[in-house]
Structure formats: structure tokens, C-alpha cells
DNA sequence: ATAGGGTTAG
């Protein structure tokens, strides 16, 4: 390509206007060569113009080229140093800005000025540690620039980025002059973590007669999104209308409003704003709509919008994936993630969190492991405690508590959050490792990590799964007395479970009576479970009746009640309950089990033989029966209440979904592999005995996750020690 | 030549 302005390079003429009019790096390179040809490369002013162009071009090549030119200058002036620092502050390697700054000081020719520090602080704000930022702050004071408004505003930004809002506020409050930018920066800093403080500061800003602009409103809507308070959101929206003459209502602002309404679940309002911009391809606004609809349960509308998007970025894909994940459609979430990978879109931390959460809920260990190894272990992600928590949660919920613990122990003490502790404690609880769970709980307390409702749910669960009655009672009492956390329904549920399993049914019932709220189905189900274990039919019937009142549409409750009656030989009553169920057209919820093989999830429904490998599975199933018979096993059909003969009952039990999944696992997994099964209901008593026997017969380790906990079957026994 | 913005999350 010929550059049009060649004739400008006459003797004594300056190439400056040309550099300014360059539209591309390529053109600028041509100008550069012309400068050299004309001997102007010793001309410091031309060179500094050229360096600026390349350094601020926004491209990596441009920046590298400017560095090359920079290194050829003997004694760069402050403007050139500043320009280089500014270039790196926006690049992929902001730490390079600090390196340059240090060498500038080391050379001792130039000292930093009021322009240097905002660029440097911008670089610091993009590093992974606040430490360099602190050092630069010291330099600012040493050089006497602490009252410069631009520098103060950059400092507020720096501290907010690292979540140190109190420090940001100290800088804000210590400024003699505060302008619109000071307020906007501070309000944006507050928006995500302290939304109420953001609104307060906005009020203060109005009192000080500082007119808000579109940036202010974007931050305010972001705060309202966090608050999910539609009242306040609407108020701010009205205020925006009043100020509209002075405010540029751009697409970013509209996106923030859409996001606010979507987060508040007001999809009609969101739709109104969205209709004005739906033809533009604002991916943020579309993504907010997608997530908004998904969260309202309108997953099909969400998917429809997602499909119609002109362009999808990571955020859009993540919105749809977490939409599936948050509405319980975990397989769909993973499927969409694979599609995203196929399209060559790189997931980010947030995508990983959504995908790992779906893996955890499904018990998809292989899938979760792949994500961990492929993206996170050799990955480019920052050390992010939310992501680490998601990984630990995935391993724990998928039955690999050892892997979870190993990662947990590798985390620095000061990075351990409540979420992290709660997650590992509930993982330990699910595995029946009550003592260890309590140890972690104590560690959490002594480390000064804040306890919350979730911490107590986790630790009380751990007590109940391990039969630690006295510890559980003490912890429950200390909850409010020591930690000031008022027990909620979930905590009472744990206690009912804890007392009930221990056979203290009267105590459990008393606790339900004394609770400050009406018991929900979870509580009655816990009591009923305990009644079944301890054979207390009378209280069991009370619990069942209550269950039918609270949730009359839930088939499982009818089954539980009729089981209970049948077990105490009240066959007529049992039949009556069955009849009631039929009359109300209530279906028994289907039992299913998952097993993962090579990253694919295979689902088995009870008595369903439609799997592609049905023949092999059936053969293995027969073989299992023969083996069981040879060790003298007799089916326990206590939990089958159908009015059928004994032999048939045995057949029904033997086709439970977990058995089919196990047969599939024995056919397909290599002998050293652990067979991992996830069930949507509690494992039945007979299957539990059978799995113990088969773990010995086939010398296999089998892990079953049911709705309550994990069962590790090995050499003829189960980790739950039959306490479940 | 300098400062501030929206979307995803356990």
C-alpha cells in the first residue's frame, strides 16, 4: 500500500500531521521508516509523537514497537516515560508499567509528576495483589502529590477494585475537593458489596448539589440489582427520567436498567426497556434478559432469546448455562457447555463456577475432573476463592472427599471464607465424617471466620449423620446464645433428624411443637424416617398425616405411609392409602440412578430395560442374583407394599434403578475403577445389603450418593455403618 | 497527555 502523504516529507517539513492522521499500525510503520529516511529519528519530538501513537494504539504489536523505539532513545523525557507507562497500564501486562517506573527512578534523571501516578495506579488496579498499589501510594505521599484530585480519584478506584472499601472511603473523605468523578468512583465501588452505602452516598451527592451523570446512574442501577429491591429500582428509574435532559441515555445505561429489572424478576419492565434496544446487539442486555427469564423459570423463553442473539460472548453462554444450572436442569447445563467448547469460546471463571455446580449436583465426577484439569490446573485463571470453593464442592459432592480435602489444605489461611468452610463441612457431613466436620468447624471459629446460618446447617447435619447427639445439642444451643444466629427451619430439621435417629422420638416431637414456626414437609419427613427406623408406628402415622396435609401432591408421602402401615401388618389401612393415592391421580415419583462413564451420564429408571446395552445388563443382573443366592442372601421386601406375592416383590426390588446402574457399571468399568452411582431417592434397605455383599463378591469399591449422604461400599461393609 | 461505567457467581 502506498502512503498518500509522501510529498509532505520535504526538507524542513515536519511529519507530525501525518502521524496524527494515521489510521493503522501499518501506516504508522511507514511514517516511521520515512522519519528514519529523513534523518528525523534523532528528533526527539517526532520520536515522542511516534512512540505515543504506537504505545496508545491499543494493540500488542503497537506497544512492542513503541518499546523498541523507546529503548533507542538515550535519555527519554518525562512525557515519554509517562506515555510508556500509560501504554502498559492498559495492556495485558500492567506490571510492566511498574517495571518502567522503577527504572525511571533508578536512572535518576526524571521524577514522577501528577500525570505519572494516575497511569501507575491504573496498572496497580489490574494486578492480582494490592501490595504494589500500597507502595505507589507511599511514593505519592513522598513526592507530595497526595492532594491532587486526579490522583485521589485513582486511589479510590484502586482500593475499591481490591474490595478495600473502607480505605477507599478514607481517601474519599480526606479530599478537600470532591467532584463528580470522586462520587461516581466511590458509588461504583460500593455498588456490588455495599449497595445501601452506594445509595446513601448518592443522596449526599445530591445534597452537595453535584449533578449525577449517566455513570452515576449505571452504578446506582447496579446497586439496585444487588439489592433486588424493585421499589428502590423504580425510584431511581423515575429520578433518571427527571434528569434525562442532562443525561445521555446510552445503551450501557439501558443495559443496567434492564439488568436491574431482570434481577428483581420484573420481566415486563425489563422487556419495556429492552424493546427499545433489542435490534442492537448489546450482548450485555440480551444476556441479562436470558438470565432473568431463566431465573423466573421461563427457561424456554430464555433459550429462545439466547438462540436469537446476533452475537454471543462468554457472558451470554454463561448466562444460559447458569440459567439451566440454577433451575435444576444440570444435564442441559453441561450439554450447552460442551456446545460452547465446540464453538471455540473460552470459558471464564464464572462459567467454570456454573459448570462445576452442575457437576456437583449431578455427581458427575469425570466431567468435573476434566474441567478442573483442563481449564483450572493448567489454566489462566486468577486465584479466585469462589472458583476454588466450587472445585472443592464438586469433589465433595461427587464422592471424592479426599481430593476435596487435599485442595482445601493447600489454601492459604487468610483466603479461607465462610463459604469455603461451610462447603467442606457439609461435604464431610455427607460422607458421615462427623468428628472431622466438627474439628473443621472449631478451626473455623478459632480462625475468626464468620459463622452464618449455613455453617450451622452443615455442622448439625454432620452430627446427625454420625450420631453425635450431645455435640449436636450443644451446638444448637450455642447458635443463638453464643453466636447470635437465630435457628431457622433447616436447623430445627437437623435437630429433629438428630434426636429421631437416636430414638428420642418424644424429644423430637416436643421440639417440633416448641418451634416458632409451623413445621414444613422436611421436618415431618425427618420424623417419619426416624419412626420407621425405630418402629414407632403410632407417631409415624401422625407424621405421615401431617405430611399429606402440608404437601398433598407428593406421591412419596403416600408410599411412606402405606409402607409404614404394611410393616405393622395393617394391610387394610395400607391399601386404603394406596387407593387414596390412585383416586387423587398421584403418581409415585420415579426412582432413577445416574452412573457416569467416560464423561457421559447414563440414567436408569427402575424396571426400565430400554438401555442400548440392555442385553449385557440383563445378563449381569442374572449373574448378580446367582452370586447373591450362593452366599445365602434372601431379599428383604419390607419396603415393597404392593399386594403381590413374595417372589414378585423380590423381583421388584432387584430391578431398582441403583441395581441396574450397578449392573451397567460392572459390565463397563475396569476392575480397579470405583463404581459411582447417584440416586434421586434414598437407597432402599435391601439394595443397601445387596451392595455390601456385592462389594465383597466382586471385590469392587462402590460409592452411592443418595439424597441424604454417601455410602462407600467396600469389602462387605458400608461407610455409613448402617446408620442412615 | 491524567481519574469513573454495564453483563455472569459459591
Coordinates of N, CA, C and O in Angstrom, one line a residue, chain A residues 316-429:
Chain A
X316 N -22.8 -14.3 27.6 CA -24.1 -14.8 27.2 C -24.2 -16.3 27.4 O -25.2 -16.9 27.9
X317 N -23.2 -17.0 27.0 CA -23.2 -18.5 27.2 C -23.3 -18.8 28.7 O -24.0 -19.7 29.1
X318 N -22.5 -18.1 29.5 CA -22.5 -18.4 30.9 C -23.9 -18.1 31.5 O -24.4 -18.8 32.3
X319 N -24.6 -17.0 31.0 CA -25.9 -16.7 31.5 C -26.9 -17.9 31.2 O -27.6 -18.3 32.1
X320 N -26.8 -18.4 30.0 CA -27.7 -19.6 29.7 C -27.3 -20.8 30.5 O -28.2 -21.5 31.0
X321 N -26.0 -21.1 30.6 CA -25.6 -22.3 31.3 C -26.0 -22.2 32.8 O -26.5 -23.1 33.4
X322 N -25.7 -21.0 33.4 CA -26.1 -20.9 34.8 C -27.6 -20.8 35.0 O -28.2 -21.2 36.0
X323 N -28.3 -20.3 33.9 CA -29.8 -20.4 33.9 C -30.3 -21.9 34.1 O -31.1 -22.2 34.9
X324 N -29.7 -22.7 33.3 CA -30.0 -24.2 33.4 C -29.6 -24.7 34.7 O -30.4 -25.4 35.4
X325 N -28.4 -24.3 35.2 CA -27.9 -24.9 36.4 C -28.8 -24.5 37.6 O -29.0 -25.2 38.5
X326 N -29.2 -23.2 37.6 CA -30.0 -22.7 38.7 C -31.4 -23.2 38.7 O -32.1 -23.1 39.7
X327 N -31.9 -23.7 37.6 CA -33.3 -24.2 37.6 C -33.3 -25.7 37.6 O -34.3 -26.4 37.3
X328 N -32.2 -26.3 38.0 CA -32.2 -27.7 38.2 C -32.0 -28.6 36.9 O -32.1 -29.8 37.0
X329 N -31.7 -27.9 35.8 CA -31.5 -28.6 34.5 C -30.0 -28.8 34.3 O -29.4 -28.2 33.4
X330 N -29.5 -29.7 35.1 CA -28.0 -29.8 35.2 C -27.4 -30.4 33.9 O -26.4 -30.0 33.4
X331 N -28.1 -31.5 33.4 CA -27.6 -32.1 32.2 C -27.6 -31.1 31.0 O -26.6 -31.1 30.2
X332 N -28.6 -30.3 30.9 CA -28.7 -29.3 29.9 C -27.6 -28.3 30.0 O -27.0 -27.9 29.0
X333 N -27.3 -27.9 31.3 CA -26.2 -27.0 31.5 C -24.9 -27.6 31.0 O -24.1 -26.9 30.3
X334 N -24.6 -28.8 31.2 CA -23.4 -29.4 30.8 C -23.4 -29.6 29.3 O -22.3 -29.4 28.6
X335 N -24.5 -30.0 28.7 CA -24.6 -30.1 27.2 C -24.3 -28.8 26.6 O -23.5 -28.7 25.6
X336 N -24.9 -27.7 27.1 CA -24.6 -26.4 26.5 C -23.2 -26.0 26.6 O -22.6 -25.4 25.7
X337 N -22.6 -26.4 27.7 CA -21.2 -26.0 27.9 C -20.3 -26.7 26.9 O -19.4 -26.1 26.3
X338 N -20.6 -28.0 26.6 CA -19.9 -28.7 25.6 C -20.0 -28.0 24.2 O -19.1 -27.9 23.4
X339 N -21.3 -27.6 23.9 CA -21.5 -26.8 22.7 C -20.7 -25.6 22.6 O -20.1 -25.2 21.6
X340 N -20.6 -24.9 23.8 CA -19.8 -23.7 23.8 C -18.3 -24.0 23.5 O -17.7 -23.3 22.8
X341 N -17.8 -25.1 24.1 CA -16.4 -25.5 23.8 C -16.3 -25.8 22.3 O -15.3 -25.4 21.7
X342 N -17.2 -26.5 21.7 CA -17.2 -26.9 20.3 C -17.1 -25.6 19.4 O -16.5 -25.6 18.4
X343 N -17.7 -24.5 19.9 CA -17.7 -23.3 19.1 C -16.4 -22.5 19.4 O -16.3 -21.4 18.8
X344 N -15.6 -23.1 20.2 CA -14.3 -22.4 20.4 C -14.3 -21.2 21.3 O -13.4 -20.4 21.2
X345 N -15.3 -21.1 22.1 CA -15.4 -20.0 23.0 C -14.8 -20.4 24.4 O -15.1 -21.4 25.0
X346 N -13.8 -19.5 24.8 CA -13.1 -19.8 26.0 C -14.0 -19.5 27.3 O -14.4 -18.3 27.4
X347 N -14.2 -20.4 28.1 CA -15.0 -20.1 29.4 C -14.1 -19.3 30.3 O -12.9 -19.3 30.3
X348 N -14.8 -18.5 31.2 CA -14.1 -17.8 32.2 C -14.4 -18.4 33.6 O -15.1 -19.4 33.7
X349 N -14.0 -17.7 34.6 CA -14.2 -18.2 36.0 C -15.6 -18.4 36.3 O -16.0 -19.4 36.9
X350 N -16.5 -17.5 35.8 CA -17.9 -17.6 36.2 C -18.5 -18.8 35.5 O -19.3 -19.5 36.1
X351 N -18.1 -19.1 34.2 CA -18.6 -20.2 33.5 C -18.2 -21.5 34.3 O -19.1 -22.4 34.5
X352 N -17.0 -21.5 34.7 CA -16.5 -22.7 35.5 C -17.3 -22.9 36.7 O -17.6 -24.1 37.0
X353 N -17.6 -21.8 37.4 CA -18.4 -22.0 38.7 C -19.8 -22.6 38.4 O -20.2 -23.6 39.0
X354 N -20.4 -22.1 37.3 CA -21.7 -22.7 36.9 C -21.6 -24.1 36.5 O -22.5 -25.0 36.9
X355 N -20.6 -24.5 35.7 CA -20.5 -25.8 35.3 C -20.1 -26.8 36.4 O -20.7 -27.9 36.5
X356 N -19.2 -26.4 37.3 CA -18.8 -27.2 38.4 C -20.0 -27.4 39.3 O -20.1 -28.5 39.9
X357 N -20.8 -26.4 39.5 CA -22.0 -26.5 40.3 C -23.0 -27.6 39.7 O -23.5 -28.4 40.5
X358 N -23.1 -27.6 38.4 CA -24.0 -28.6 37.8 C -23.4 -30.0 38.0 O -24.1 -30.9 38.3
X359 N -22.0 -30.1 37.8 CA -21.4 -31.4 38.1 C -21.6 -31.9 39.5 O -21.9 -33.1 39.7
X360 N -21.5 -31.0 40.4 CA -21.7 -31.3 41.8 C -23.1 -31.9 42.1 O -23.3 -32.9 42.7
X361 N -24.1 -31.1 41.5 CA -25.5 -31.6 41.7 C -25.8 -32.9 41.0 O -26.5 -33.7 41.5
X362 N -25.1 -33.2 39.9 CA -25.3 -34.4 39.2 C -24.5 -35.5 39.8 O -24.8 -36.7 39.6
X363 N -23.4 -35.2 40.4 CA -22.4 -36.2 40.8 C -21.6 -36.6 39.7 O -21.1 -37.8 39.6
X364 N -21.4 -35.7 38.7 CA -20.6 -36.1 37.5 C -19.1 -35.8 37.8 O -18.6 -34.8 37.3
X365 N -18.5 -36.8 38.4 CA -17.1 -36.6 38.8 C -16.2 -36.5 37.6 O -15.3 -35.7 37.6
X366 N -16.4 -37.4 36.6 CA -15.4 -37.4 35.5 C -15.5 -36.0 34.8 O -14.5 -35.5 34.4
X367 N -16.7 -35.5 34.6 CA -16.8 -34.2 33.9 C -16.2 -33.1 34.7 O -15.4 -32.4 34.2
X368 N -16.4 -33.2 36.0 CA -15.8 -32.1 36.9 C -14.3 -32.2 36.9 O -13.7 -31.2 36.9
X369 N -13.8 -33.4 36.9 CA -12.3 -33.6 36.9 C -11.8 -33.0 35.6 O -10.7 -32.4 35.7
X370 N -12.4 -33.3 34.5 CA -11.9 -32.8 33.2 C -11.8 -31.3 33.3 O -10.8 -30.7 32.9
X371 N -12.9 -30.6 33.8 CA -12.9 -29.2 33.9 C -11.7 -28.7 34.8 O -11.0 -27.8 34.4
X372 N -11.6 -29.4 35.9 CA -10.5 -29.0 36.8 C -9.1 -29.1 36.1 O -8.4 -28.1 36.2
X373 N -8.9 -30.2 35.5 CA -7.5 -30.4 34.9 C -7.3 -29.5 33.7 O -6.3 -28.9 33.5
X374 N -8.3 -29.5 32.8 CA -8.2 -28.9 31.5 C -8.1 -27.4 31.6 O -7.3 -26.7 31.0
X375 N -9.0 -26.8 32.4 CA -9.1 -25.3 32.5 C -8.4 -24.7 33.7 O -8.0 -23.6 33.6
X376 N -8.5 -25.4 34.8 CA -8.1 -24.7 36.0 C -6.7 -25.0 36.4 O -5.9 -24.1 36.8
X377 N -6.3 -26.2 36.4 CA -4.9 -26.6 36.8 C -3.9 -26.0 35.9 O -2.9 -25.4 36.4
X378 N -4.0 -26.2 34.6 CA -3.0 -25.5 33.7 C -3.6 -24.2 33.2 O -3.2 -23.8 32.1
X379 N -4.5 -23.7 33.9 CA -5.3 -22.6 33.3 C -4.7 -21.2 33.5 O -3.7 -21.0 34.2
X380 N -5.4 -20.3 33.0 CA -5.0 -18.9 33.0 C -5.9 -18.1 34.0 O -5.9 -16.9 33.9
X381 N -6.5 -18.8 34.9 CA -7.4 -18.1 35.8 C -6.7 -17.5 37.0 O -5.7 -18.1 37.5
X382 N -7.1 -16.4 37.5 CA -6.6 -15.8 38.7 C -6.9 -16.8 39.9 O -7.8 -17.5 39.8
X383 N -6.2 -16.6 41.0 CA -6.5 -17.3 42.2 C -7.8 -16.7 42.7 O -7.9 -15.6 43.1
X384 N -8.9 -17.5 42.6 CA -10.2 -17.0 42.9 C -10.8 -17.9 43.9 O -11.1 -19.1 43.6
X385 N -11.2 -17.4 45.0 CA -11.6 -18.3 46.1 C -13.0 -18.9 45.8 O -13.3 -20.0 46.2
X386 N -13.8 -18.1 45.0 CA -15.1 -18.6 44.7 C -15.0 -19.9 43.8 O -15.6 -20.9 44.0
X387 N -14.1 -19.8 42.8 CA -13.8 -20.9 41.9 C -13.2 -22.1 42.7 O -13.6 -23.2 42.5
X388 N -12.3 -21.8 43.6 CA -11.7 -22.9 44.4 C -12.8 -23.6 45.2 O -12.8 -24.8 45.4
X389 N -13.7 -22.8 45.8 CA -14.8 -23.3 46.6 C -15.7 -24.2 45.7 O -16.1 -25.3 46.1
X390 N -15.9 -23.8 44.5 CA -16.7 -24.6 43.5 C -16.0 -25.9 43.2 O -16.7 -26.9 43.1
X391 N -14.7 -25.9 43.1 CA -14.0 -27.1 42.8 C -14.1 -28.1 44.0 O -14.4 -29.3 43.9
X392 N -13.8 -27.6 45.2 CA -13.9 -28.4 46.4 C -15.3 -28.9 46.6 O -15.5 -30.1 46.9
X393 N -16.3 -28.1 46.4 CA -17.7 -28.5 46.5 C -18.0 -29.7 45.5 O -18.6 -30.6 45.8
X394 N -17.4 -29.5 44.2 CA -17.7 -30.5 43.2 C -17.1 -31.9 43.7 O -17.8 -32.9 43.7
X395 N -15.8 -31.9 44.1 CA -15.2 -33.1 44.5 C -15.9 -33.7 45.7 O -16.2 -34.9 45.8
X396 N -16.3 -32.9 46.7 CA -17.0 -33.4 47.9 C -18.4 -34.0 47.5 O -18.7 -35.1 47.9
X397 N -19.1 -33.3 46.6 CA -20.5 -33.7 46.3 C -20.4 -34.9 45.3 O -21.4 -35.6 45.1
X398 N -19.3 -35.1 44.7 CA -19.1 -36.3 43.8 C -18.5 -37.5 44.4 O -18.1 -38.4 43.8
X399 N -18.3 -37.4 45.7 CA -17.8 -38.6 46.5 C -16.3 -38.6 46.6 O -15.8 -39.6 47.3
X400 N -15.6 -37.6 46.1 CA -14.1 -37.6 46.3 C -13.7 -36.7 47.4 O -13.1 -35.7 47.2
X401 N -14.1 -37.0 48.6 CA -13.9 -36.1 49.8 C -12.4 -36.0 50.0 O -11.9 -34.9 50.4
X402 N -11.6 -37.0 49.6 CA -10.1 -36.9 49.8 C -9.5 -35.8 48.9 O -8.7 -35.0 49.3
X403 N -10.0 -35.8 47.6 CA -9.5 -34.8 46.7 C -9.9 -33.4 47.2 O -9.1 -32.4 47.1
X404 N -11.1 -33.3 47.7 CA -11.6 -32.0 48.2 C -10.7 -31.5 49.4 O -10.3 -30.4 49.4
X405 N -10.4 -32.5 50.3 CA -9.6 -32.1 51.5 C -8.2 -31.7 51.1 O -7.7 -30.7 51.6
X406 N -7.7 -32.4 50.1 CA -6.3 -32.0 49.6 C -6.2 -30.6 49.1 O -5.3 -29.9 49.5
X407 N -7.2 -30.2 48.3 CA -7.2 -28.9 47.8 C -7.4 -27.9 48.9 O -6.8 -26.8 49.0
X408 N -8.4 -28.2 49.8 CA -8.7 -27.4 50.9 C -7.4 -27.1 51.8 O -7.1 -25.9 52.1
X409 N -6.6 -28.1 52.0 CA -5.4 -27.9 52.8 C -4.4 -27.0 52.2 O -3.5 -26.5 52.8
X410 N -4.4 -27.0 50.8 CA -3.5 -26.1 50.1 C -3.8 -24.7 50.1 O -3.0 -23.9 49.5
X411 N -4.9 -24.3 50.6 CA -5.4 -22.9 50.5 C -4.8 -22.1 51.7 O -4.8 -22.6 52.8
X412 N -4.3 -20.9 51.4 CA -3.7 -20.0 52.4 C -4.8 -19.7 53.5 O -5.9 -19.5 53.1
X413 N -4.3 -19.7 54.7 CA -5.3 -19.4 55.8 C -6.1 -18.2 55.6 O -7.4 -18.2 55.8
X414 N -5.5 -17.1 55.2 CA -6.2 -15.8 55.1 C -7.2 -15.8 53.9 O -7.9 -14.8 53.7
X415 N -7.2 -16.8 53.1 CA -8.1 -16.8 51.9 C -9.4 -17.7 52.2 O -10.3 -17.7 51.4
X416 N -9.4 -18.3 53.4 CA -10.5 -19.2 53.7 C -11.7 -18.5 54.1 O -11.7 -17.8 55.1
X417 N -12.8 -18.6 53.4 CA -14.0 -17.9 53.7 C -15.1 -18.7 54.3 O -14.9 -20.0 54.4
X418 N -16.2 -18.1 54.8 CA -17.3 -18.9 55.3 C -17.8 -19.9 54.3 O -18.1 -21.0 54.7
X419 N -18.0 -19.4 53.1 CA -18.5 -20.3 52.1 C -17.6 -21.6 51.9 O -18.1 -22.7 51.8
X420 N -16.3 -21.4 51.9 CA -15.4 -22.5 51.8 C -15.5 -23.5 52.9 O -15.7 -24.7 52.7
X421 N -15.5 -22.9 54.2 CA -15.7 -23.8 55.3 C -17.0 -24.5 55.3 O -17.1 -25.7 55.5
X422 N -18.1 -23.8 55.0 CA -19.4 -24.4 55.0 C -19.5 -25.5 54.0 O -20.1 -26.6 54.2
X423 N -18.8 -25.3 52.9 CA -18.8 -26.3 51.8 C -18.1 -27.6 52.2 O -18.6 -28.7 52.0
X424 N -16.9 -27.4 52.8 CA -16.2 -28.6 53.2 C -16.8 -29.3 54.4 O -16.9 -30.6 54.4
X425 N -17.4 -28.6 55.3 CA -18.1 -29.2 56.4 C -19.3 -30.0 56.0 O -19.5 -31.1 56.4
X426 N -20.1 -29.4 55.0 CA -21.2 -30.2 54.6 C -20.8 -31.4 53.8 O -21.5 -32.4 53.8
X427 N -19.7 -31.3 53.1 CA -19.1 -32.4 52.4 C -18.8 -33.6 53.3 O -19.1 -34.7 53.1
X428 N -18.1 -33.2 54.4 CA -17.7 -34.2 55.4 C -19.0 -34.8 56.0 O -19.0 -36.0 56.3
X429 N -20.0 -33.9 56.3 CA -21.2 -34.4 56.8 C -21.8 -35.5 55.9 O -22.2 -36.6 56.4

